[in-house]
Amino acid sequence: MSLALIIVIGWLYVTLLVAANEPTVVAGIISFLFYGALPCGLILYFAGSKVRRQRRAYLEQRAREQGKNSTE
């Protein structure tokens, strides 16, 4: 996950510079959103999927253990 954060920070920096170089403010905002924010959001979402899957499995295991303990 930390490598993904480094990539995202670098890419946002590059896209911010590209957006600042656009001829209009609207073009800069659109450029930043579609070349920067959207791809970075996808990268962070996919990079965090393993963590979300592990967290869900852990919570399900805890729920099973608590259910087993409450029936005893």
PDB file of C-alpha atoms in Angstrom:
ATOM      1  CA  MET A   1       0.000   0.000   0.000  1.00  0.00           C
ATOM      2  CA  SER A   2       2.872   2.428   0.744  1.00  0.00           C
ATOM      3  CA  LEU A   3       4.250   2.050  -2.785  1.00  0.00           C
ATOM      4  CA  ALA A   4       0.815   2.932  -4.148  1.00  0.00           C
ATOM      5  CA  LEU A   5       0.783   6.090  -2.005  1.00  0.00           C
ATOM      6  CA  ILE A   6       4.166   7.182  -3.372  1.00  0.00           C
ATOM      7  CA  ILE A   7       2.938   6.640  -6.917  1.00  0.00           C
ATOM      8  CA  VAL A   8      -0.275   8.552  -6.232  1.00  0.00           C
ATOM      9  CA  ILE A   9       1.547  11.522  -4.713  1.00  0.00           C
ATOM     10  CA  GLY A  10       3.933  11.702  -7.659  1.00  0.00           C
ATOM     11  CA  TRP A  11       1.144  11.391 -10.210  1.00  0.00           C
ATOM     12  CA  LEU A  12      -0.959  14.064  -8.501  1.00  0.00           C
ATOM     13  CA  TYR A  13       2.039  16.391  -8.562  1.00  0.00           C
ATOM     14  CA  VAL A  14       2.529  15.833 -12.292  1.00  0.00           C
ATOM     15  CA  THR A  15      -1.153  16.287 -13.102  1.00  0.00           C
ATOM     16  CA  LEU A  16      -1.320  19.414 -10.975  1.00  0.00           C
ATOM     17  CA  LEU A  17       1.514  20.916 -13.014  1.00  0.00           C
ATOM     18  CA  VAL A  18      -0.209  19.897 -16.259  1.00  0.00           C
ATOM     19  CA  ALA A  19      -3.492  21.380 -15.043  1.00  0.00           C
ATOM     20  CA  ALA A  20      -1.760  24.628 -14.113  1.00  0.00           C
ATOM     21  CA  ASN A  21      -0.427  24.850 -17.665  1.00  0.00           C
ATOM     22  CA  GLU A  22      -3.884  24.592 -19.293  1.00  0.00           C
ATOM     23  CA  PRO A  23      -5.141  27.731 -21.076  1.00  0.00           C
ATOM     24  CA  THR A  24      -8.370  28.084 -19.016  1.00  0.00           C
ATOM     25  CA  VAL A  25      -9.338  27.343 -15.438  1.00  0.00           C
ATOM     26  CA  VAL A  26     -12.127  24.989 -16.549  1.00  0.00           C
ATOM     27  CA  ALA A  27      -9.716  23.013 -18.730  1.00  0.00           C
ATOM     28  CA  GLY A  28      -7.290  22.819 -15.805  1.00  0.00           C
ATOM     29  CA  ILE A  29      -9.960  21.505 -13.442  1.00  0.00           C
ATOM     30  CA  ILE A  30     -11.196  18.940 -15.960  1.00  0.00           C
ATOM     31  CA  SER A  31      -7.634  17.896 -16.735  1.00  0.00           C
ATOM     32  CA  PHE A  32      -6.832  17.442 -13.054  1.00  0.00           C
ATOM     33  CA  LEU A  33     -10.003  15.484 -12.353  1.00  0.00           C
ATOM     34  CA  PHE A  34      -9.794  13.102 -15.293  1.00  0.00           C
ATOM     35  CA  TYR A  35      -6.003  12.669 -15.439  1.00  0.00           C
ATOM     36  CA  GLY A  36      -5.286  12.952 -11.723  1.00  0.00           C
ATOM     37  CA  ALA A  37      -8.074  12.387  -9.230  1.00  0.00           C
ATOM     38  CA  LEU A  38      -9.988   9.626 -11.022  1.00  0.00           C
ATOM     39  CA  PRO A  39      -6.986   7.368 -11.791  1.00  0.00           C
ATOM     40  CA  CYS A  40      -5.534   7.919  -8.326  1.00  0.00           C
ATOM     41  CA  GLY A  41      -8.832   7.035  -6.722  1.00  0.00           C
ATOM     42  CA  LEU A  42      -8.902   3.797  -8.681  1.00  0.00           C
ATOM     43  CA  ILE A  43      -5.314   2.977  -7.735  1.00  0.00           C
ATOM     44  CA  LEU A  44      -6.023   3.539  -4.037  1.00  0.00           C
ATOM     45  CA  TYR A  45      -9.255   1.533  -4.234  1.00  0.00           C
ATOM     46  CA  PHE A  46      -7.550  -1.459  -5.844  1.00  0.00           C
ATOM     47  CA  ALA A  47      -4.509  -1.193  -3.569  1.00  0.00           C
ATOM     48  CA  GLY A  48      -6.746  -1.301  -0.495  1.00  0.00           C
ATOM     49  CA  SER A  49      -8.845  -4.261  -1.627  1.00  0.00           C
ATOM     50  CA  LYS A  50      -6.576  -6.795   0.076  1.00  0.00           C
ATOM     51  CA  VAL A  51      -6.804  -4.907   3.363  1.00  0.00           C
ATOM     52  CA  ARG A  52     -10.603  -4.718   3.106  1.00  0.00           C
ATOM     53  CA  ARG A  53     -10.815  -8.454   2.345  1.00  0.00           C
ATOM     54  CA  GLN A  54      -8.602  -9.314   5.342  1.00  0.00           C
ATOM     55  CA  ARG A  55     -10.597  -7.019   7.643  1.00  0.00           C
ATOM     56  CA  ARG A  56     -13.884  -8.614   6.541  1.00  0.00           C
ATOM     57  CA  ALA A  57     -12.506 -12.130   7.143  1.00  0.00           C
ATOM     58  CA  TYR A  58     -11.246 -11.105  10.583  1.00  0.00           C
ATOM     59  CA  LEU A  59     -14.597  -9.599  11.568  1.00  0.00           C
ATOM     60  CA  GLU A  60     -16.459 -12.688  10.338  1.00  0.00           C
ATOM     61  CA  GLN A  61     -14.125 -14.912  12.356  1.00  0.00           C
ATOM     62  CA  ARG A  62     -14.684 -12.814  15.477  1.00  0.00           C
ATOM     63  CA  ALA A  63     -18.453 -12.960  14.961  1.00  0.00           C
ATOM     64  CA  ARG A  64     -18.313 -16.770  14.648  1.00  0.00           C
ATOM     65  CA  GLU A  65     -16.218 -17.040  17.811  1.00  0.00           C
ATOM     66  CA  GLN A  66     -18.545 -14.771  19.759  1.00  0.00           C
ATOM     67  CA  GLY A  67     -21.561 -16.715  18.517  1.00  0.00           C
ATOM     68  CA  LYS A  68     -19.956 -19.982  19.576  1.00  0.00           C
ATOM     69  CA  ASN A  69     -19.044 -18.587  23.004  1.00  0.00           C
ATOM     70  CA  SER A  70     -22.542 -17.208  23.620  1.00  0.00           C
ATOM     71  CA  THR A  71     -24.199 -20.587  22.951  1.00  0.00           C
ATOM     72  CA  GLU A  72     -22.002 -22.379  25.513  1.00  0.00           C
TER      73      GLU A  72
END
